[in-house]
Short mmCIF file of C-alpha atoms and ligand atoms in Angstrom, two decimals:
data_model
loop_
_atom_site.label_atom_id
_atom_site.label_comp_id
_atom_site.label_asym_id
_atom_site.label_seq_id
_atom_site.Cartn_x
_atom_site.Cartn_y
_atom_site.Cartn_z
CA UNK A 1 -33.86 -3.50 7.81
CA UNK A 2 -31.06 -5.20 5.93
CA UNK A 3 -32.82 -5.19 2.49
CA UNK A 4 -33.27 -1.38 2.72
CA UNK A 5 -29.64 -0.90 3.54
CA UNK A 6 -28.65 -3.10 0.66
CA UNK A 7 -30.88 -1.09 -1.70
CA UNK A 8 -29.27 2.15 -0.54
CA UNK A 9 -25.83 0.67 -1.10
CA UNK A 10 -26.76 -0.55 -4.58
CA UNK A 11 -28.35 2.80 -5.49
CA UNK A 12 -25.15 4.58 -4.43
CA UNK A 13 -23.06 2.26 -6.62
CA UNK A 14 -25.52 2.61 -9.54
CA UNK A 15 -25.37 6.40 -9.29
CA UNK A 16 -21.56 6.10 -9.36
CA UNK A 17 -21.25 7.79 -5.97
CA UNK A 18 -18.96 7.04 -3.07
CA UNK A 19 -19.40 4.64 -0.19
CA UNK A 20 -17.98 6.08 3.04
CA UNK A 21 -16.86 4.26 6.21
CA UNK A 22 -20.08 5.09 8.10
CA UNK A 23 -22.27 3.62 5.34
CA UNK A 24 -23.66 0.09 5.39
CA UNK A 25 -21.88 -2.18 2.93
CA UNK A 26 -22.11 -5.89 2.09
CA UNK A 27 -19.56 -8.05 3.94
CA UNK A 28 -18.04 -9.19 0.65
CA UNK A 29 -17.52 -5.60 -0.50
CA UNK A 30 -15.72 -4.88 2.77
CA UNK A 31 -13.66 -8.07 2.49
CA UNK A 32 -12.65 -7.35 -1.09
CA UNK A 33 -11.54 -3.84 -0.22
CA UNK A 34 -9.58 -4.98 2.81
CA UNK A 35 -7.86 -7.61 0.66
CA UNK A 36 -6.98 -5.21 -2.15
CA UNK A 37 -6.01 -2.21 0.00
CA UNK A 38 -3.92 -4.36 2.36
CA UNK A 39 -2.13 -5.99 -0.55
CA UNK A 40 -1.54 -2.58 -2.03
CA UNK A 41 -0.20 -1.16 1.26
CA UNK A 42 2.11 -4.16 1.74
CA UNK A 43 3.40 -3.67 -1.81
CA UNK A 44 4.38 -0.09 -1.07
CA UNK A 45 6.21 -1.14 2.11
CA UNK A 46 8.00 -4.14 0.58
CA UNK A 47 8.59 -1.98 -2.51
CA UNK A 48 10.98 0.14 -0.47
CA UNK A 49 13.51 -2.70 -0.41
CA UNK A 50 14.57 -3.26 -4.04
CA UNK A 51 15.52 0.38 -4.52
CA UNK A 52 16.57 0.98 -0.94
CA UNK A 53 19.36 -1.42 -1.87
CA UNK A 54 20.96 1.38 -3.94
CA UNK A 55 20.71 4.31 -1.51
CA UNK A 56 24.22 3.83 -0.11
CA UNK A 57 25.68 3.27 -3.57
CA UNK A 58 23.91 5.87 -5.74
CA UNK A 59 26.56 7.43 -7.98
CA UNK A 60 26.16 11.06 -6.86
CA UNK A 61 24.74 13.16 -4.04
CA UNK A 62 21.92 14.28 -6.35
CA UNK A 63 20.97 10.71 -7.25
CA UNK A 64 21.15 9.68 -3.61
CA UNK A 65 18.86 12.56 -2.52
CA UNK A 66 16.32 11.65 -5.23
CA UNK A 67 16.35 7.98 -4.28
CA UNK A 68 16.00 8.70 -0.56
CA UNK A 69 12.99 10.93 -1.24
CA UNK A 70 11.40 8.33 -3.47
CA UNK A 71 11.78 5.50 -0.99
CA UNK A 72 10.34 7.75 1.75
CA UNK A 73 7.35 8.51 -0.50
CA UNK A 74 6.71 4.77 -0.72
CA UNK A 75 6.63 4.49 3.07
CA UNK A 76 4.13 7.37 3.05
CA UNK A 77 1.96 5.58 0.47
CA UNK A 78 1.96 2.48 2.65
CA UNK A 79 0.83 4.60 5.61
CA UNK A 80 -2.08 6.26 3.73
CA UNK A 81 -3.19 2.86 2.51
CA UNK A 82 -3.03 1.21 5.94
CA UNK A 83 -5.07 4.18 7.24
CA UNK A 84 -7.62 3.64 4.43
CA UNK A 85 -7.82 -0.06 5.35
CA UNK A 86 -8.35 0.85 9.02
CA UNK A 87 -11.56 2.70 8.09
CA UNK A 88 -12.93 -0.75 7.17
CA UNK A 89 -12.44 -2.06 10.70
CA UNK A 90 -9.08 -3.84 10.58
CA UNK A 91 -6.00 -2.58 12.35
CA UNK A 92 -2.55 -2.01 11.06
CA UNK A 93 -0.93 -4.32 13.59
CA UNK A 94 -3.10 -7.17 12.37
CA UNK A 95 -2.29 -6.41 8.73
CA UNK A 96 1.44 -6.26 9.46
CA UNK A 97 1.21 -9.67 11.15
CA UNK A 98 -0.50 -11.05 8.04
CA UNK A 99 2.23 -9.64 5.82
CA UNK A 100 5.13 -11.03 7.81
CA UNK A 101 3.48 -14.41 8.23
CA UNK A 102 2.89 -14.48 4.43
CA UNK A 103 -0.87 -14.88 4.83
CA UNK A 104 -1.57 -11.72 2.81
CA UNK A 105 -0.05 -11.04 -0.58
CA UNK A 106 1.97 -8.15 -1.92
CA UNK A 107 2.82 -7.40 -5.54
CA UNK A 108 4.84 -10.04 -7.39
CA UNK A 109 7.12 -7.37 -8.84
CA UNK A 110 8.98 -6.71 -5.60
CA UNK A 111 10.29 -10.26 -5.48
CA UNK A 112 12.86 -9.58 -8.17
CA UNK A 113 16.41 -8.48 -7.26
CA UNK A 114 18.09 -5.21 -8.23
CA UNK A 115 21.69 -6.18 -9.11
CA UNK A 116 22.32 -3.14 -11.34
CA UNK A 117 22.03 0.60 -10.78
CA UNK A 118 20.10 0.81 -14.07
CA UNK A 119 17.35 -1.08 -12.19
CA UNK A 120 16.59 2.14 -10.28
CA UNK A 121 15.76 3.87 -13.57
CA UNK A 122 13.90 0.92 -15.03
CA UNK A 123 11.81 0.46 -11.88
CA UNK A 124 10.84 4.14 -12.09
CA UNK A 125 10.01 3.90 -15.78
CA UNK A 126 8.34 0.48 -16.09
CA UNK A 127 7.27 -0.53 -12.57
CA UNK A 128 6.01 2.89 -11.49
CA UNK A 129 4.62 3.37 -15.02
CA UNK A 130 2.61 0.15 -14.66
CA UNK A 131 1.55 1.19 -11.17
CA UNK A 132 0.21 4.52 -12.49
CA UNK A 133 -1.63 2.80 -15.31
CA UNK A 134 -3.31 0.49 -12.79
CA UNK A 135 -3.88 3.13 -10.10
CA UNK A 136 -5.19 6.21 -11.92
CA UNK A 137 -8.56 4.48 -12.43
CA UNK A 138 -8.58 3.64 -8.70
CA UNK A 139 -8.92 7.38 -8.00
CA UNK A 140 -12.52 6.78 -9.13
CA UNK A 141 -12.99 3.71 -6.94
CA UNK A 142 -16.37 3.59 -5.19
CA UNK A 143 -14.83 3.47 -1.71
CA UNK A 144 -14.12 7.08 -0.68
CA UNK A 145 -11.03 6.71 1.56
CA UNK A 146 -9.24 4.48 -0.97
CA UNK A 147 -10.11 6.74 -3.91
CA UNK A 148 -8.89 9.86 -2.08
CA UNK A 149 -5.64 8.19 -0.99
CA UNK A 150 -5.02 7.23 -4.61
CA UNK A 151 -5.17 10.85 -5.83
CA UNK A 152 -2.09 11.86 -3.90
CA UNK A 153 -0.33 8.55 -4.46
CA UNK A 154 -0.77 8.84 -8.22
CA UNK A 155 0.67 12.34 -8.29
CA UNK A 156 3.74 11.13 -6.46
CA UNK A 157 3.99 8.02 -8.64
CA UNK A 158 4.00 10.18 -11.78
CA UNK A 159 6.93 12.05 -10.35
CA UNK A 160 8.68 8.74 -9.62
CA UNK A 161 8.15 7.60 -13.16
CA UNK A 162 9.67 10.76 -14.56
CA UNK A 163 12.72 10.50 -12.31
CA UNK A 164 13.26 6.94 -13.58
CA UNK A 165 12.92 8.00 -17.19
CA UNK A 166 15.26 10.95 -16.67
CA UNK A 167 17.86 8.65 -15.10
CA UNK A 168 17.59 6.29 -18.08
CA UNK A 169 17.88 9.17 -20.55
CA UNK A 170 21.14 10.15 -18.84
CA UNK A 171 22.42 6.57 -19.08
CA UNK A 172 21.43 5.98 -22.72
CA UNK A 173 23.24 9.19 -23.63
CA UNK A 174 26.30 7.95 -21.71
CA UNK A 175 28.91 5.30 -22.50
CA UNK A 176 28.25 2.05 -24.40
CA UNK A 177 28.59 0.24 -21.04
CA UNK A 178 25.83 2.38 -19.57
CA UNK A 179 23.61 1.78 -22.59
CA UNK A 180 24.16 -1.96 -22.23
CA UNK A 181 23.27 -1.75 -18.52
CA UNK A 182 19.93 -0.15 -19.42
CA UNK A 183 19.11 -2.79 -22.04
CA UNK A 184 20.07 -5.63 -19.69
CA UNK A 185 17.82 -4.21 -16.99
CA UNK A 186 14.88 -3.69 -19.40
CA UNK A 187 15.28 -7.34 -20.47
CA UNK A 188 14.82 -8.45 -16.85
CA UNK A 189 11.96 -6.12 -15.87
CA UNK A 190 9.68 -6.06 -18.92
CA UNK A 191 7.83 -9.34 -18.36
CA UNK A 192 7.51 -9.00 -14.57
CA UNK A 193 6.07 -5.50 -15.17
CA UNK A 194 3.37 -6.96 -17.42
CA UNK A 195 2.55 -9.47 -14.67
CA UNK A 196 1.86 -6.64 -12.20
CA UNK A 197 -1.59 -6.23 -13.80
CA UNK A 198 -2.59 -9.66 -12.53
CA UNK A 199 -3.71 -12.84 -14.30
CA UNK A 200 -5.40 -12.79 -17.71
CA UNK A 201 -9.08 -11.85 -17.48
CA UNK A 202 -10.22 -15.44 -17.95
CA UNK A 203 -8.15 -16.46 -14.89
CA UNK A 204 -8.99 -13.50 -12.66
CA UNK A 205 -11.54 -14.61 -10.06
CA UNK A 206 -12.12 -11.14 -8.59
CA UNK A 207 -12.39 -8.81 -11.58
CA UNK A 208 -16.04 -9.26 -12.47
CA UNK A 209 -17.40 -8.55 -9.00
CA UNK A 210 -14.90 -5.73 -8.34
CA UNK A 211 -16.00 -4.06 -11.58
CA UNK A 212 -19.67 -4.45 -10.69
CA UNK A 213 -18.91 -2.64 -7.42
CA UNK A 214 -16.91 0.10 -9.20
CA UNK A 215 -13.79 -0.84 -7.25
CA UNK A 216 -11.93 -1.78 -10.43
CA UNK A 217 -12.79 0.27 -13.51
CA UNK A 218 -10.95 -1.82 -16.11
CA UNK A 219 -9.97 -5.44 -16.42
CA UNK A 220 -6.39 -6.66 -15.93
CA UNK A 221 -5.95 -7.27 -19.67
CA UNK A 222 -7.30 -3.83 -20.63
CA UNK A 223 -4.77 -2.12 -18.38
CA UNK A 224 -1.95 -4.38 -19.54
CA UNK A 225 -2.73 -3.42 -23.14
CA UNK A 226 -2.78 0.26 -22.24
CA UNK A 227 0.62 -0.10 -20.57
CA UNK A 228 2.16 -1.85 -23.58
CA UNK A 229 0.84 0.83 -25.95
CA UNK A 230 2.17 3.55 -23.70
CA UNK A 231 5.62 1.96 -23.26
CA UNK A 232 6.47 1.21 -26.90
CA UNK A 233 7.10 4.84 -28.00
CA UNK A 234 8.93 5.52 -24.74
CA UNK A 235 11.24 2.55 -25.42
CA UNK A 236 11.86 3.89 -28.92
CA UNK A 237 12.76 7.30 -27.53
CA UNK A 238 15.25 5.64 -25.18
CA UNK A 239 16.65 3.46 -27.96
CA UNK A 240 16.03 0.21 -26.07
CA UNK A 241 14.41 -2.97 -27.34
CA UNK A 242 11.51 -4.54 -25.45
CA UNK A 243 12.29 -8.28 -25.18
CA UNK A 244 9.22 -9.61 -26.97
CA UNK A 245 9.54 -10.98 -30.52
CA UNK A 246 5.74 -10.91 -30.89
CA UNK A 247 5.41 -7.22 -30.13
CA UNK A 248 4.06 -5.31 -33.13
CA UNK A 249 1.51 -2.67 -34.06
CA UNK A 250 -1.82 -4.06 -35.19
CA UNK A 251 -3.51 -1.44 -37.40
CA UNK A 252 -6.85 -3.22 -37.26
CA UNK A 253 -7.00 -3.16 -33.47
CA UNK A 254 -5.18 0.19 -33.31
CA UNK A 255 -3.11 -1.40 -30.54
CA UNK A 256 0.02 -3.51 -30.14
CA UNK A 257 -0.09 -7.27 -30.25
CA UNK A 258 2.27 -8.82 -27.76
CA UNK A 259 3.38 -12.16 -26.35
CA UNK A 260 2.02 -14.04 -23.38
CA UNK A 261 3.78 -13.56 -20.02
CA UNK A 262 5.07 -16.75 -18.41
CA UNK A 263 2.12 -17.41 -16.10
CA UNK A 264 3.86 -20.32 -14.40
CA UNK A 265 6.54 -17.88 -13.23
CA UNK A 266 3.82 -15.50 -12.00
CA UNK A 267 2.11 -18.28 -10.05
CA UNK A 268 5.40 -19.38 -8.51
CA UNK A 269 6.31 -15.82 -7.47
CA UNK A 270 2.99 -15.13 -5.76
CA UNK A 271 3.15 -18.53 -4.09
CA UNK A 272 6.40 -17.48 -2.41
CA UNK A 273 9.13 -18.96 -4.58
CA UNK A 274 10.23 -15.94 -6.60
CA UNK A 275 13.91 -14.98 -6.59
CA UNK A 276 13.70 -12.65 -3.56
CA UNK A 277 10.53 -13.58 -1.62
CA UNK A 278 12.37 -15.09 1.35
CA UNK A 279 14.78 -12.17 1.62
CA UNK A 280 12.01 -9.54 1.34
CA UNK A 281 9.87 -11.06 4.07
CA UNK A 282 12.83 -11.80 6.35
CA UNK A 283 13.95 -8.18 6.06
CA UNK A 284 10.45 -6.87 6.82
CA UNK A 285 10.10 -9.23 9.79
CA UNK A 286 13.47 -8.14 11.17
CA UNK A 287 12.57 -4.46 10.83
CA UNK A 288 9.30 -5.10 12.66
CA UNK A 289 11.04 -6.94 15.49
CA UNK A 290 13.71 -4.26 15.77
CA UNK A 291 10.94 -1.67 16.08
CA UNK A 292 9.29 -3.41 19.05
CA UNK A 293 10.91 -1.05 21.58
CA UNK A 294 9.48 1.97 19.73
CA UNK A 295 5.96 0.55 19.89
CA UNK A 296 6.39 -0.27 23.59
CA UNK A 297 7.73 3.19 24.37
CA UNK A 298 4.88 4.86 22.45
CA UNK A 299 2.36 2.70 24.31
CA UNK A 300 3.90 3.52 27.71
CA UNK A 301 3.92 7.22 26.84
CA UNK A 302 0.26 7.11 25.74
CA UNK A 303 -0.73 5.32 28.97
CA UNK A 304 1.15 7.82 31.13
CA UNK A 305 -0.65 10.74 29.47
CA UNK A 306 -4.13 9.26 29.33
N1 ACO B 1 1.13 -9.79 -7.46
C1 ACO B 1 0.65 -10.52 -6.44
N2 ACO B 1 -0.62 -10.98 -6.41
C2 ACO B 1 -1.41 -10.69 -7.46
C3 ACO B 1 -0.97 -9.92 -8.54
C4 ACO B 1 0.36 -9.47 -8.53
N3 ACO B 1 0.88 -8.77 -9.52
N4 ACO B 1 -2.00 -9.81 -9.43
C5 ACO B 1 -3.02 -10.48 -8.91
N5 ACO B 1 -2.68 -11.01 -7.73
C6 ACO B 1 -3.50 -11.86 -6.87
C7 ACO B 1 -4.75 -11.16 -6.40
O1 ACO B 1 -4.50 -10.42 -5.24
C8 ACO B 1 -5.69 -12.31 -6.17
O2 ACO B 1 -5.33 -12.96 -4.97
P1 ACO B 1 -6.38 -13.30 -3.79
O3 ACO B 1 -7.71 -13.53 -4.43
O4 ACO B 1 -5.79 -14.47 -3.11
O5 ACO B 1 -6.39 -12.12 -2.91
C9 ACO B 1 -5.30 -13.28 -7.28
O6 ACO B 1 -3.97 -12.95 -7.65
C10 ACO B 1 -6.22 -13.23 -8.48
O7 ACO B 1 -6.13 -11.97 -9.16
P2 ACO B 1 -7.38 -11.05 -9.52
O8 ACO B 1 -8.64 -11.81 -9.39
O9 ACO B 1 -7.11 -10.40 -10.82
O10 ACO B 1 -7.30 -10.01 -8.30
P3 ACO B 1 -7.74 -8.48 -8.23
O11 ACO B 1 -9.09 -8.27 -8.80
O12 ACO B 1 -7.50 -8.04 -6.83
O13 ACO B 1 -6.71 -7.73 -9.21
C11 ACO B 1 -4.83 -6.23 -8.97
C12 ACO B 1 -5.33 -7.68 -8.93
C13 ACO B 1 -5.00 -5.71 -10.40
C14 ACO B 1 -3.37 -6.20 -8.57
C15 ACO B 1 -5.70 -5.39 -8.01
O14 ACO B 1 -5.72 -5.97 -6.74
C16 ACO B 1 -5.25 -3.96 -7.87
O15 ACO B 1 -5.47 -3.15 -8.74
N6 ACO B 1 -4.62 -3.61 -6.72
C17 ACO B 1 -4.21 -2.27 -6.37
C18 ACO B 1 -2.89 -1.93 -6.94
C19 ACO B 1 -1.74 -2.61 -6.25
O16 ACO B 1 -1.87 -3.35 -5.29
N7 ACO B 1 -0.55 -2.34 -6.72
C20 ACO B 1 0.62 -2.86 -6.05
C21 ACO B 1 1.82 -2.76 -6.88
S1 ACO B 1 2.20 -1.16 -7.44
C22 ACO B 1 3.13 -0.37 -6.26
O17 ACO B 1 2.97 -0.59 -5.13
C23 ACO B 1 4.15 0.61 -6.72
#
């Protein structure tokens, strides 16, 4: 019966309709989704750390309340995404083990430190901006539970981006020291933000098949270009310089030309030797171990009431 099932699956993809958890799907489709959704969920959870660093030191009650809410949203995104992954037959416990044993990846971007408060604004503007650019098309992903999770996540991410931009607007209209803090932070985050979109198309082993399955809707390079074009006028409005001497408008392409990210840095960061990889994973592992008593208590409670 397998060929029939495969034909139904292919017809659903060809008609640009959704695959749901109860539907038959090829093993590789399932594997690809588990890989991408798990990596995405881990990124949201690890992504709480760089900004969480500033919660106790945010400069006002208002800024602290905003940051707390944002970091909580990221935990929520991680939870929706783990739930979406669970519909594919894996469990959250197993995925958490893979994260803390470094056998599953999370986004390279969260392995960079946040030494300056301006980083909170720049992460909102550039990192969340890049995330939106990459994730809006995922709302049309062929796998129903992932696509639906992305709708809400994208709405919240847009809000995060605006809070970052608003924070930066306040700083660039502040003292020369504050303006310099923003520029210094942009200089550190620009290239890592471009790397969030993944390797260049020629070096991306998964893109072609993921596009054929309507999981990805655009290639890594297409989205990177879109992000650059979107960011340039925003940088101008802020009065900051993007640290790329090759960045310029190309009237023929009706798009910006820009330099090549340092792919050796990207490879090193995803292989575990970025500036904060060890710290990020150690922190996550510690939090998991410290939460053991909660899991045990919940289990005991569930057994008592079953
Ligand atoms: N950081 C870490 N790993 C990456 C990154 C990155 N920025 N970009 C690509 N990779 C990994 C891929 O996971 C893949 O590894 P694997 O085959 O061992 O699993 C490898 O590099 C090759 O890349 P691609 O073939 O291009 O992989 P893929 O088709 O999965 O595309 C992408 C990568 C664009 C990140 C895709 O997985 C995606 O859109 N994911 C959902 C979005 C997401 O995870 N965002 C997380 C950061 S945003 C946030 O959380 C706020």
